Amino acid sequence: MDFFAINSLRENHAGWSLLRAQNAPLALSFFMKAFTGPNQRDIGRQQLVDHLDDVLFGLRDVYGEDKFPRPAGEYLDDWAAPEKAWLRKYYVPGQDEPHYDLTPAAEDVVRWVENLRGRDFVATQSRLTSIFAVLKALVQQSETDPEVRLAELQRQRDGIDAEIQRIRDGNIRVMTAPEALDHFQQLTTLAKDLLSDFREVEQNFRKLDRQVREQIATWDGTQGELLETIFANQQGISSSLQGRTFQGFWDYLMSPQLRTELQDLLQRATEIEALSGVEDLHAVTRLHQDWLPAVDQTQGTVRQLSEQMRRLLDDKVFLENKRIMRLVRSIESSALGSREAPPSGVFMEIAAQSVDVALPFERPLYEPSRKMMVDDDVLAADDSDVDAGALFSQFHVDKERLQANVDAVLAGAEQATLVEVTQAHPLQQGLAEIVAYYQLASESEWANIHDDVPQQLQWKLPDGSTREATIDQIIFVRPA
């Protein structure tokens, strides 16, 4: 970057303006306590005002009432103004209260200020190990020569065999305390960086959507060309580099096997003796629980952008229909106005009607109609072998019981899939119960159905046999 680029950032970048602000210590400390510290997003205005009032009360108690004289709500409005853009103010569908979230620029400043404190322990070995691992994966998985790849796999297998033999011989190497602390610090750093990336992902999706809406607003072509452009841009959002990367992370996180493996690894990490003195060690077990709401909110943003494009298209169709009806009314009014005093001369020319010539020999010959013979003999069916018990074996699926099962699982988690609900409360009535769960999800505003993510669901019949069904992914979310 040259002088002019840096000077442009200094004058226009929201993060730089935050560092230069007079009340930067207040804003940054509040952002840390409200957002980055507890990993919170999507906070309502009243909750945020109450939190900021507590912070201001403590500061005024130390520095006096004149230190920060403005109300908490004015500070929030000032920080969310377009000229500052430290907070993003928006409305959640179905709610009148505005919500707030940190902008990526403000979060970058918060992370940078946190790093200014320095660290008692700097992770170097784990970073070098990660560099080697990423570099090996990049080189090996980009290799097109099968002999080279087979040789590398053979070398890895020899190393694994040698390690197995050393363990069988009793030579077990355990990670030392500095090495364990080194890797643990890198783990927590990467987890925080991943959470901060989601805000930038949302911002990138909004930039793509803004470009599409600007194109729709200034469109002067035909309706068919507009439709083609909208579908191409909507597909472009999903197939963009940002969209494919995010979708890959979502698919990875939604895999039941990978989630189970991740939970097991996080739990075993908290049991390492070398990390027993680390503060908030058990907080790492909630990493995936912090990721899921953030990812789900980003997914909701993508869905909302698609709905906005659909509404823009509907508005254009409405305006087009309105213009057509206005032309029709204009023609009718002109016709009524000229009814009493028609214009002289030729008003309208219509081509003369042509005479249809029908030759006699082209007529078909007479064909008598056929009479349909109806067999009115009534045969009594032999129903002696019909099992009438099926008429009395009907059953009722209690949806209140199913809702209670969902609420019980959500009592210990922010959200849960239908597979997780049925694992905690096994199916008792088979497919009928699955259909009832579908109905609950479709009628609830706290559930999402992803028809592009299949999942396997199993249950047992009374005779002990097992049945399996492939269903759409259903995610139930705890009501806010």
Short mmCIF file of C-alpha atoms in Angstrom, two decimals:
data_model
loop_
_atom_site.label_atom_id
_atom_site.label_comp_id
_atom_site.label_asym_id
_atom_site.label_seq_id
_atom_site.Cartn_x
_atom_site.Cartn_y
_atom_site.Cartn_z
CA MET A 1 0.00 0.00 0.00
CA ASP A 2 1.27 3.47 -0.89
CA PHE A 3 0.82 6.79 0.89
CA PHE A 4 -2.42 7.67 -0.91
CA ALA A 5 -4.10 4.36 -0.09
CA ILE A 6 -3.16 4.64 3.59
CA ASN A 7 -4.31 8.24 3.74
CA SER A 8 -7.64 7.22 2.17
CA LEU A 9 -8.10 4.58 4.86
CA ARG A 10 -7.29 7.12 7.55
CA GLU A 11 -9.97 9.46 6.25
CA ASN A 12 -12.71 6.94 5.36
CA HIS A 13 -12.25 3.63 7.23
CA ALA A 14 -14.64 3.09 10.14
CA GLY A 15 -12.03 1.27 12.19
CA TRP A 16 -9.54 4.10 11.92
CA SER A 17 -12.19 6.64 12.92
CA LEU A 18 -12.91 4.53 15.99
CA LEU A 19 -9.26 4.70 17.07
CA ARG A 20 -9.25 8.48 16.57
CA ALA A 21 -12.53 9.07 18.45
CA GLN A 22 -12.47 10.92 21.76
CA ASN A 23 -14.70 8.33 23.45
CA ALA A 24 -12.84 5.36 21.93
CA PRO A 25 -12.01 3.83 25.38
CA LEU A 26 -15.70 3.85 26.30
CA ALA A 27 -16.81 2.37 22.97
CA LEU A 28 -14.10 -0.31 22.85
CA SER A 29 -14.55 -1.41 26.47
CA PHE A 30 -18.30 -1.62 25.96
CA PHE A 31 -17.90 -3.60 22.72
CA MET A 32 -15.64 -6.07 24.54
CA LYS A 33 -18.07 -6.56 27.42
CA ALA A 34 -21.24 -6.74 25.34
CA PHE A 35 -20.13 -8.50 22.13
CA THR A 36 -16.66 -10.04 21.84
CA GLY A 37 -16.22 -11.11 25.46
CA PRO A 38 -19.34 -13.31 25.77
CA ASN A 39 -19.40 -14.01 21.99
CA GLN A 40 -22.81 -12.37 21.66
CA ARG A 41 -24.50 -11.20 18.47
CA ASP A 42 -27.91 -9.86 17.54
CA ILE A 43 -28.63 -7.95 20.79
CA GLY A 44 -31.86 -5.99 21.22
CA ARG A 45 -31.77 -2.24 21.84
CA GLN A 46 -33.25 -2.30 25.34
CA GLN A 47 -30.85 -4.99 26.52
CA LEU A 48 -27.93 -3.07 25.05
CA VAL A 49 -29.10 0.22 26.59
CA ASP A 50 -29.35 -1.42 30.02
CA HIS A 51 -25.84 -2.84 29.66
CA LEU A 52 -24.40 0.52 28.59
CA ASP A 53 -26.23 2.29 31.46
CA ASP A 54 -24.43 -0.01 33.91
CA VAL A 55 -21.08 0.81 32.31
CA LEU A 56 -21.77 4.56 32.34
CA PHE A 57 -22.92 4.42 35.96
CA GLY A 58 -19.62 2.84 37.03
CA LEU A 59 -17.55 5.36 35.09
CA ARG A 60 -19.52 8.36 36.37
CA ASP A 61 -19.12 7.07 39.90
CA VAL A 62 -15.33 7.25 39.45
CA TYR A 63 -14.86 10.30 37.20
CA GLY A 64 -17.95 12.35 38.03
CA GLU A 65 -21.28 13.00 36.35
CA ASP A 66 -19.74 15.24 33.67
CA LYS A 67 -17.49 12.53 32.23
CA PHE A 68 -20.08 10.97 29.90
CA PRO A 69 -23.20 13.17 30.18
CA ARG A 70 -25.23 11.78 27.24
CA PRO A 71 -27.86 9.00 27.68
CA ALA A 72 -26.96 5.48 26.66
CA GLY A 73 -29.42 5.48 23.75
CA GLU A 74 -27.76 8.52 22.17
CA TYR A 75 -24.37 6.82 22.30
CA LEU A 76 -25.80 3.77 20.52
CA ASP A 77 -27.43 5.91 17.83
CA ASP A 78 -24.20 7.83 17.36
CA TRP A 79 -22.10 4.67 17.03
CA ALA A 80 -24.58 3.15 14.56
CA ALA A 81 -24.78 6.28 12.38
CA PRO A 82 -23.59 5.83 8.75
CA GLU A 83 -20.71 8.28 9.20
CA LYS A 84 -19.25 6.08 11.95
CA ALA A 85 -20.63 2.58 11.28
CA TRP A 86 -19.15 0.97 14.39
CA LEU A 87 -22.43 -0.82 15.09
CA ARG A 88 -24.93 -2.24 12.60
CA LYS A 89 -28.53 -1.35 13.42
CA TYR A 90 -31.23 -3.48 11.81
CA TYR A 91 -34.68 -4.94 12.41
CA VAL A 92 -35.45 -8.62 12.81
CA PRO A 93 -38.54 -9.76 10.84
CA GLY A 94 -41.61 -9.76 13.07
CA GLN A 95 -40.14 -7.44 15.73
CA ASP A 96 -40.43 -3.68 16.23
CA GLU A 97 -37.35 -3.30 18.43
CA PRO A 98 -34.08 -2.62 16.57
CA HIS A 99 -31.16 -4.98 17.07
CA TYR A 100 -27.43 -4.26 17.03
CA ASP A 101 -24.26 -6.08 16.07
CA LEU A 102 -20.61 -5.14 15.68
CA THR A 103 -19.38 -4.26 12.21
CA PRO A 104 -16.30 -6.11 10.91
CA ALA A 105 -14.26 -2.90 11.04
CA ALA A 106 -15.08 -2.32 14.73
CA GLU A 107 -14.33 -5.94 15.60
CA ASP A 108 -10.94 -5.72 13.88
CA VAL A 109 -10.10 -2.74 16.09
CA VAL A 110 -11.28 -4.59 19.21
CA ARG A 111 -9.04 -7.58 18.40
CA TRP A 112 -6.10 -5.29 17.69
CA VAL A 113 -6.50 -3.40 20.97
CA GLU A 114 -6.74 -6.70 22.88
CA ASN A 115 -3.42 -7.78 21.34
CA LEU A 116 -1.75 -4.54 22.51
CA ARG A 117 -1.75 -5.84 26.08
CA GLY A 118 0.86 -8.41 25.16
CA ARG A 119 0.86 -12.11 25.99
CA ASP A 120 2.68 -13.97 28.72
CA PHE A 121 3.01 -16.98 26.45
CA VAL A 122 3.36 -16.76 22.68
CA ALA A 123 2.46 -19.83 20.63
CA THR A 124 5.25 -20.53 18.15
CA GLN A 125 5.67 -24.30 17.88
CA SER A 126 1.99 -24.96 17.19
CA ARG A 127 1.96 -22.25 14.52
CA LEU A 128 4.96 -23.83 12.82
CA THR A 129 3.28 -27.23 12.99
CA SER A 130 0.12 -25.77 11.47
CA ILE A 131 2.13 -24.14 8.68
CA PHE A 132 3.77 -27.45 7.83
CA ALA A 133 0.41 -29.29 7.93
CA VAL A 134 -1.31 -26.75 5.67
CA LEU A 135 1.66 -26.62 3.29
CA LYS A 136 1.78 -30.42 3.02
CA ALA A 137 -1.97 -30.61 2.35
CA LEU A 138 -1.66 -27.88 -0.30
CA VAL A 139 1.21 -29.58 -2.13
CA GLN A 140 0.12 -33.21 -1.76
CA GLN A 141 -3.55 -32.73 -2.65
CA SER A 142 -2.61 -30.61 -5.68
CA GLU A 143 -0.26 -33.26 -7.07
CA THR A 144 -1.52 -34.87 -10.29
CA ASP A 145 1.16 -37.58 -10.67
CA PRO A 146 -0.29 -40.81 -9.18
CA GLU A 147 3.17 -42.26 -8.50
CA VAL A 148 4.16 -39.27 -6.37
CA ARG A 149 0.95 -39.45 -4.37
CA LEU A 150 1.28 -43.19 -3.84
CA ALA A 151 4.87 -42.73 -2.67
CA GLU A 152 3.77 -40.10 -0.16
CA LEU A 153 0.95 -42.31 1.14
CA GLN A 154 3.42 -45.20 1.49
CA ARG A 155 5.76 -42.96 3.48
CA GLN A 156 2.91 -41.93 5.77
CA ARG A 157 1.89 -45.55 6.27
CA ASP A 158 5.48 -46.51 7.17
CA GLY A 159 5.54 -43.70 9.72
CA ILE A 160 2.25 -44.87 11.23
CA ASP A 161 3.51 -48.48 11.42
CA ALA A 162 6.68 -47.29 13.15
CA GLU A 163 4.65 -45.25 15.65
CA ILE A 164 2.40 -48.27 16.37
CA GLN A 165 5.47 -50.42 17.02
CA ARG A 166 6.99 -47.83 19.40
CA ILE A 167 3.74 -47.73 21.39
CA ARG A 168 3.63 -51.53 21.57
CA ASP A 169 7.21 -51.46 22.87
CA GLY A 170 6.10 -49.11 25.65
CA ASN A 171 7.74 -45.99 24.22
CA ILE A 172 4.80 -43.54 24.43
CA ARG A 173 5.63 -39.90 23.90
CA VAL A 174 3.24 -37.50 25.68
CA MET A 175 3.00 -33.83 24.83
CA THR A 176 4.79 -31.66 27.39
CA ALA A 177 3.04 -28.90 29.34
CA PRO A 178 4.51 -26.05 27.23
CA GLU A 179 3.56 -27.85 24.03
CA ALA A 180 0.02 -28.48 25.30
CA LEU A 181 -0.37 -24.85 26.37
CA ASP A 182 1.04 -23.75 23.00
CA HIS A 183 -1.55 -25.75 21.03
CA PHE A 184 -4.38 -24.78 23.39
CA GLN A 185 -3.67 -21.07 22.95
CA GLN A 186 -3.67 -21.45 19.18
CA LEU A 187 -6.97 -23.36 19.41
CA THR A 188 -8.71 -20.57 21.32
CA THR A 189 -7.25 -17.91 19.01
CA LEU A 190 -8.46 -19.69 15.88
CA ALA A 191 -11.91 -20.20 17.42
CA LYS A 192 -12.28 -16.47 18.15
CA ASP A 193 -11.00 -15.56 14.68
CA LEU A 194 -13.58 -17.89 13.15
CA LEU A 195 -16.41 -16.22 15.05
CA SER A 196 -15.21 -12.78 13.93
CA ASP A 197 -15.12 -13.98 10.31
CA PHE A 198 -18.88 -14.53 10.28
CA ARG A 199 -19.58 -10.79 10.53
CA GLU A 200 -17.40 -10.16 7.50
CA VAL A 201 -19.11 -13.03 5.64
CA GLU A 202 -22.50 -11.40 6.26
CA GLN A 203 -21.17 -8.05 5.06
CA ASN A 204 -19.86 -9.62 1.85
CA PHE A 205 -23.25 -11.23 1.19
CA ARG A 206 -24.96 -7.87 1.69
CA LYS A 207 -22.58 -6.21 -0.77
CA LEU A 208 -23.49 -8.82 -3.39
CA ASP A 209 -27.19 -8.31 -2.73
CA ARG A 210 -26.87 -4.52 -2.88
CA GLN A 211 -25.34 -4.77 -6.34
CA VAL A 212 -28.23 -6.96 -7.50
CA ARG A 213 -30.87 -4.59 -6.12
CA GLU A 214 -29.19 -1.57 -7.70
CA GLN A 215 -29.27 -3.35 -11.03
CA ILE A 216 -32.98 -4.16 -10.60
CA ALA A 217 -33.83 -0.59 -9.60
CA THR A 218 -32.19 0.86 -12.72
CA TRP A 219 -33.32 -1.86 -15.14
CA ASP A 220 -34.83 -0.66 -18.41
CA GLY A 221 -34.91 -3.89 -20.41
CA THR A 222 -37.58 -6.54 -20.86
CA GLN A 223 -39.13 -8.60 -18.08
CA GLY A 224 -37.59 -11.83 -19.40
CA GLU A 225 -34.11 -10.34 -19.40
CA LEU A 226 -34.68 -9.07 -15.86
CA LEU A 227 -35.70 -12.55 -14.70
CA GLU A 228 -32.64 -14.07 -16.30
CA THR A 229 -30.41 -11.49 -14.61
CA ILE A 230 -31.99 -12.01 -11.18
CA PHE A 231 -31.63 -15.79 -11.31
CA ALA A 232 -28.05 -15.48 -12.51
CA ASN A 233 -27.15 -13.11 -9.68
CA GLN A 234 -28.95 -15.20 -7.08
CA GLN A 235 -27.00 -18.22 -8.28
CA GLY A 236 -23.88 -16.08 -8.27
CA ILE A 237 -24.25 -15.36 -4.55
CA SER A 238 -24.38 -19.07 -3.73
CA SER A 239 -21.66 -20.05 -6.20
CA SER A 240 -19.29 -17.20 -5.35
CA LEU A 241 -16.00 -17.95 -3.61
CA GLN A 242 -17.41 -16.60 -0.35
CA GLY A 243 -20.63 -18.57 -0.74
CA ARG A 244 -18.95 -21.89 -1.57
CA THR A 245 -16.50 -21.55 1.33
CA PHE A 246 -19.28 -20.76 3.78
CA GLN A 247 -21.48 -23.58 2.50
CA GLY A 248 -18.58 -26.01 2.89
CA PHE A 249 -18.14 -24.95 6.52
CA TRP A 250 -21.89 -25.30 7.11
CA ASP A 251 -21.97 -28.80 5.64
CA TYR A 252 -18.94 -29.78 7.73
CA LEU A 253 -20.49 -28.43 10.92
CA MET A 254 -23.87 -30.07 10.22
CA SER A 255 -22.41 -33.56 9.76
CA PRO A 256 -23.56 -35.67 12.74
CA GLN A 257 -20.40 -37.78 12.68
CA LEU A 258 -18.07 -34.77 12.58
CA ARG A 259 -20.04 -32.96 15.29
CA THR A 260 -19.85 -36.01 17.54
CA GLU A 261 -16.12 -36.29 16.90
CA LEU A 262 -15.65 -32.57 17.61
CA GLN A 263 -17.55 -32.78 20.91
CA ASP A 264 -15.54 -35.82 21.97
CA LEU A 265 -12.22 -34.12 21.16
CA LEU A 266 -13.20 -30.93 23.01
CA GLN A 267 -14.26 -32.91 26.06
CA ARG A 268 -11.04 -34.93 26.08
CA ALA A 269 -9.02 -31.71 25.72
CA THR A 270 -10.44 -30.44 29.02
CA GLU A 271 -9.20 -33.60 30.75
CA ILE A 272 -5.53 -33.08 29.82
CA GLU A 273 -3.52 -32.78 33.02
CA ALA A 274 -1.05 -30.26 31.56
CA LEU A 275 -3.94 -27.80 30.99
CA SER A 276 -5.49 -28.11 34.45
CA GLY A 277 -4.32 -24.62 35.46
CA VAL A 278 -5.74 -22.82 32.42
CA GLU A 279 -8.56 -20.36 33.13
CA ASP A 280 -11.94 -21.04 31.49
CA LEU A 281 -10.70 -24.41 30.28
CA HIS A 282 -14.21 -25.83 30.08
CA ALA A 283 -15.26 -22.91 27.83
CA VAL A 284 -13.69 -24.74 24.88
CA THR A 285 -16.43 -27.38 25.10
CA ARG A 286 -18.90 -24.68 23.99
CA LEU A 287 -17.03 -23.72 20.83
CA HIS A 288 -19.45 -25.47 18.49
CA GLN A 289 -22.41 -24.02 20.44
CA ASP A 290 -21.01 -20.52 19.79
CA TRP A 291 -20.52 -21.30 16.10
CA LEU A 292 -24.01 -22.65 15.43
CA PRO A 293 -26.01 -19.46 16.23
CA ALA A 294 -23.53 -17.34 14.25
CA VAL A 295 -23.66 -19.66 11.24
CA ASP A 296 -27.45 -19.91 11.43
CA GLN A 297 -27.73 -16.12 11.50
CA THR A 298 -25.53 -15.90 8.40
CA GLN A 299 -27.67 -18.54 6.69
CA GLY A 300 -30.74 -16.53 7.62
CA THR A 301 -29.14 -13.46 6.04
CA VAL A 302 -28.67 -15.34 2.76
CA ARG A 303 -32.32 -16.47 2.83
CA GLN A 304 -33.45 -12.94 3.61
CA LEU A 305 -31.47 -11.56 0.66
CA SER A 306 -33.17 -14.02 -1.68
CA GLU A 307 -36.59 -13.02 -0.33
CA GLN A 308 -35.76 -9.34 -0.87
CA MET A 309 -34.87 -10.01 -4.50
CA ARG A 310 -38.19 -11.83 -4.91
CA ARG A 311 -40.09 -8.87 -3.44
CA LEU A 312 -38.30 -6.48 -5.79
CA LEU A 313 -39.38 -8.64 -8.71
CA ASP A 314 -42.97 -8.72 -7.41
CA ASP A 315 -42.95 -4.91 -7.19
CA LYS A 316 -41.90 -4.66 -10.82
CA VAL A 317 -44.67 -7.06 -11.88
CA PHE A 318 -47.19 -5.01 -9.90
CA LEU A 319 -46.07 -1.77 -11.54
CA GLU A 320 -46.24 -3.37 -14.99
CA ASN A 321 -49.79 -4.63 -14.37
CA LYS A 322 -50.77 -1.22 -13.04
CA ARG A 323 -49.46 0.46 -16.22
CA ILE A 324 -51.42 -1.99 -18.42
CA MET A 325 -54.64 -1.37 -16.49
CA ARG A 326 -54.12 2.39 -16.80
CA LEU A 327 -53.84 2.04 -20.61
CA VAL A 328 -57.00 -0.11 -20.73
CA ARG A 329 -58.92 2.48 -18.68
CA SER A 330 -57.67 5.23 -21.00
CA ILE A 331 -58.94 3.35 -24.07
CA GLU A 332 -62.33 2.74 -22.41
CA SER A 333 -62.67 6.42 -21.43
CA SER A 334 -61.86 7.55 -24.98
CA ALA A 335 -64.42 5.13 -26.42
CA LEU A 336 -67.15 6.35 -24.05
CA GLY A 337 -66.35 9.96 -24.86
CA SER A 338 -66.77 9.44 -28.59
CA ARG A 339 -69.94 7.32 -28.35
CA GLU A 340 -72.38 10.24 -28.66
CA ALA A 341 -70.36 12.09 -31.30
CA PRO A 342 -68.47 9.55 -33.39
CA PRO A 343 -65.75 10.97 -35.62
CA SER A 344 -66.65 11.68 -39.22
CA GLY A 345 -65.10 9.79 -42.05
CA VAL A 346 -63.42 6.43 -41.70
CA PHE A 347 -63.02 5.62 -38.02
CA MET A 348 -61.64 2.09 -38.28
CA GLU A 349 -61.10 -0.38 -41.07
CA ILE A 350 -61.77 -4.07 -40.56
CA ALA A 351 -61.08 -6.73 -43.16
CA ALA A 352 -64.23 -8.20 -44.69
CA GLN A 353 -65.32 -11.59 -43.47
CA SER A 354 -64.51 -14.49 -45.74
CA VAL A 355 -67.18 -16.95 -46.94
CA ASP A 356 -66.70 -20.54 -45.91
CA VAL A 357 -67.41 -22.90 -48.83
CA ALA A 358 -68.66 -26.40 -47.86
CA LEU A 359 -68.86 -28.88 -50.73
CA PRO A 360 -71.61 -31.54 -50.49
CA PHE A 361 -69.23 -34.42 -51.11
CA GLU A 362 -67.07 -33.35 -48.14
CA ARG A 363 -69.86 -34.22 -45.75
CA PRO A 364 -69.33 -37.53 -43.91
CA LEU A 365 -71.75 -40.41 -44.44
CA TYR A 366 -74.36 -41.21 -41.85
CA GLU A 367 -73.15 -43.54 -39.11
CA PRO A 368 -75.69 -44.92 -36.66
CA SER A 369 -74.88 -44.47 -33.01
CA ARG A 370 -73.79 -47.45 -30.99
CA LYS A 371 -75.79 -48.53 -27.98
CA MET A 372 -73.76 -49.37 -24.89
CA MET A 373 -74.85 -52.56 -23.18
CA VAL A 374 -74.72 -52.29 -19.41
CA ASP A 375 -74.42 -55.46 -17.37
CA ASP A 376 -76.59 -54.76 -14.33
CA ASP A 377 -75.83 -58.01 -12.53
CA VAL A 378 -74.58 -57.27 -9.01
CA LEU A 379 -71.91 -59.66 -7.73
CA ALA A 380 -71.42 -59.96 -4.00
CA ALA A 381 -67.74 -59.81 -3.08
CA ASP A 382 -66.31 -62.55 -0.93
CA ASP A 383 -65.03 -60.60 2.06
CA SER A 384 -64.67 -63.54 4.40
CA ASP A 385 -60.85 -63.27 4.25
CA VAL A 386 -60.71 -59.49 4.81
CA ASP A 387 -59.25 -58.49 8.17
CA ALA A 388 -61.59 -55.89 9.64
CA GLY A 389 -59.19 -55.27 12.51
CA ALA A 390 -57.38 -52.64 10.43
CA LEU A 391 -60.42 -50.39 10.82
CA PHE A 392 -60.04 -50.46 14.61
CA SER A 393 -56.21 -50.22 14.80
CA GLN A 394 -56.01 -46.50 14.02
CA PHE A 395 -53.97 -44.33 16.39
CA HIS A 396 -53.53 -40.64 17.14
CA VAL A 397 -50.19 -38.81 17.21
CA ASP A 398 -50.08 -36.42 20.15
CA LYS A 399 -48.36 -33.26 18.86
CA GLU A 400 -48.27 -31.78 22.35
CA ARG A 401 -46.06 -34.70 23.43
CA LEU A 402 -43.77 -34.12 20.45
CA GLN A 403 -43.52 -30.40 21.26
CA ALA A 404 -42.66 -31.31 24.84
CA ASN A 405 -39.85 -33.55 23.52
CA VAL A 406 -38.44 -30.64 21.48
CA ASP A 407 -38.66 -28.25 24.45
CA ALA A 408 -36.90 -30.75 26.70
CA VAL A 409 -33.95 -31.04 24.31
CA LEU A 410 -33.78 -27.25 23.76
CA ALA A 411 -33.63 -26.73 27.53
CA GLY A 412 -29.98 -27.77 27.39
CA ALA A 413 -29.01 -26.41 23.97
CA GLU A 414 -29.59 -23.34 21.81
CA GLN A 415 -30.80 -25.49 18.91
CA ALA A 416 -31.18 -29.14 17.94
CA THR A 417 -31.90 -31.15 14.83
CA LEU A 418 -34.77 -33.65 14.54
CA VAL A 419 -32.20 -36.46 14.65
CA GLU A 420 -30.96 -35.20 18.03
CA VAL A 421 -34.54 -34.90 19.33
CA THR A 422 -35.36 -38.48 18.33
CA GLN A 423 -32.12 -39.73 19.85
CA ALA A 424 -33.19 -38.26 23.19
CA HIS A 425 -36.84 -39.31 22.74
CA PRO A 426 -37.06 -42.33 20.37
CA LEU A 427 -39.90 -42.59 17.91
CA GLN A 428 -42.91 -44.56 19.15
CA GLN A 429 -45.23 -44.33 16.15
CA GLY A 430 -42.84 -44.50 13.18
CA LEU A 431 -43.48 -42.49 10.04
CA ALA A 432 -46.66 -40.92 11.43
CA GLU A 433 -44.62 -39.33 14.20
CA ILE A 434 -42.04 -38.03 11.66
CA VAL A 435 -44.84 -36.40 9.65
CA ALA A 436 -46.12 -34.76 12.85
CA TYR A 437 -42.63 -33.36 13.53
CA TYR A 438 -42.62 -31.94 9.97
CA GLN A 439 -45.96 -30.25 10.70
CA LEU A 440 -44.61 -28.76 13.95
CA ALA A 441 -41.55 -27.39 12.11
CA SER A 442 -43.58 -25.89 9.25
CA GLU A 443 -46.00 -24.16 11.65
CA SER A 444 -43.30 -22.81 14.00
CA GLU A 445 -41.29 -19.64 13.37
CA TRP A 446 -38.48 -21.12 15.52
CA ALA A 447 -37.73 -24.01 13.16
CA ASN A 448 -35.99 -24.28 9.80
CA ILE A 449 -36.32 -27.04 7.16
CA HIS A 450 -33.30 -27.46 4.86
CA ASP A 451 -34.40 -29.64 1.96
CA ASP A 452 -30.89 -29.62 0.49
CA VAL A 453 -29.31 -31.31 3.55
CA PRO A 454 -30.42 -34.97 3.90
CA GLN A 455 -30.20 -36.83 7.22
CA GLN A 456 -30.72 -40.45 8.25
CA LEU A 457 -33.29 -41.27 10.92
CA GLN A 458 -33.70 -44.71 12.52
CA TRP A 459 -36.30 -46.26 14.82
CA LYS A 460 -37.26 -49.69 16.10
CA LEU A 461 -40.51 -51.54 15.56
CA PRO A 462 -42.28 -53.49 18.32
CA ASP A 463 -40.88 -56.76 16.90
CA GLY A 464 -37.31 -55.49 17.38
CA SER A 465 -36.55 -54.79 13.70
CA THR A 466 -35.05 -51.44 12.65
CA ARG A 467 -36.37 -48.99 10.06
CA GLU A 468 -34.44 -46.13 8.47
CA ALA A 469 -35.65 -43.05 6.57
CA THR A 470 -33.91 -40.23 4.72
CA ILE A 471 -35.44 -36.87 5.72
CA ASP A 472 -34.74 -33.18 5.22
CA GLN A 473 -32.69 -31.54 7.93
CA ILE A 474 -35.01 -29.92 10.50
CA ILE A 475 -33.44 -27.53 13.05
CA PHE A 476 -35.44 -26.43 16.08
CA VAL A 477 -34.18 -23.21 17.76
CA ARG A 478 -34.84 -22.17 21.33
CA PRO A 479 -37.25 -19.17 21.32
CA ALA A 480 -35.58 -15.90 22.22
#
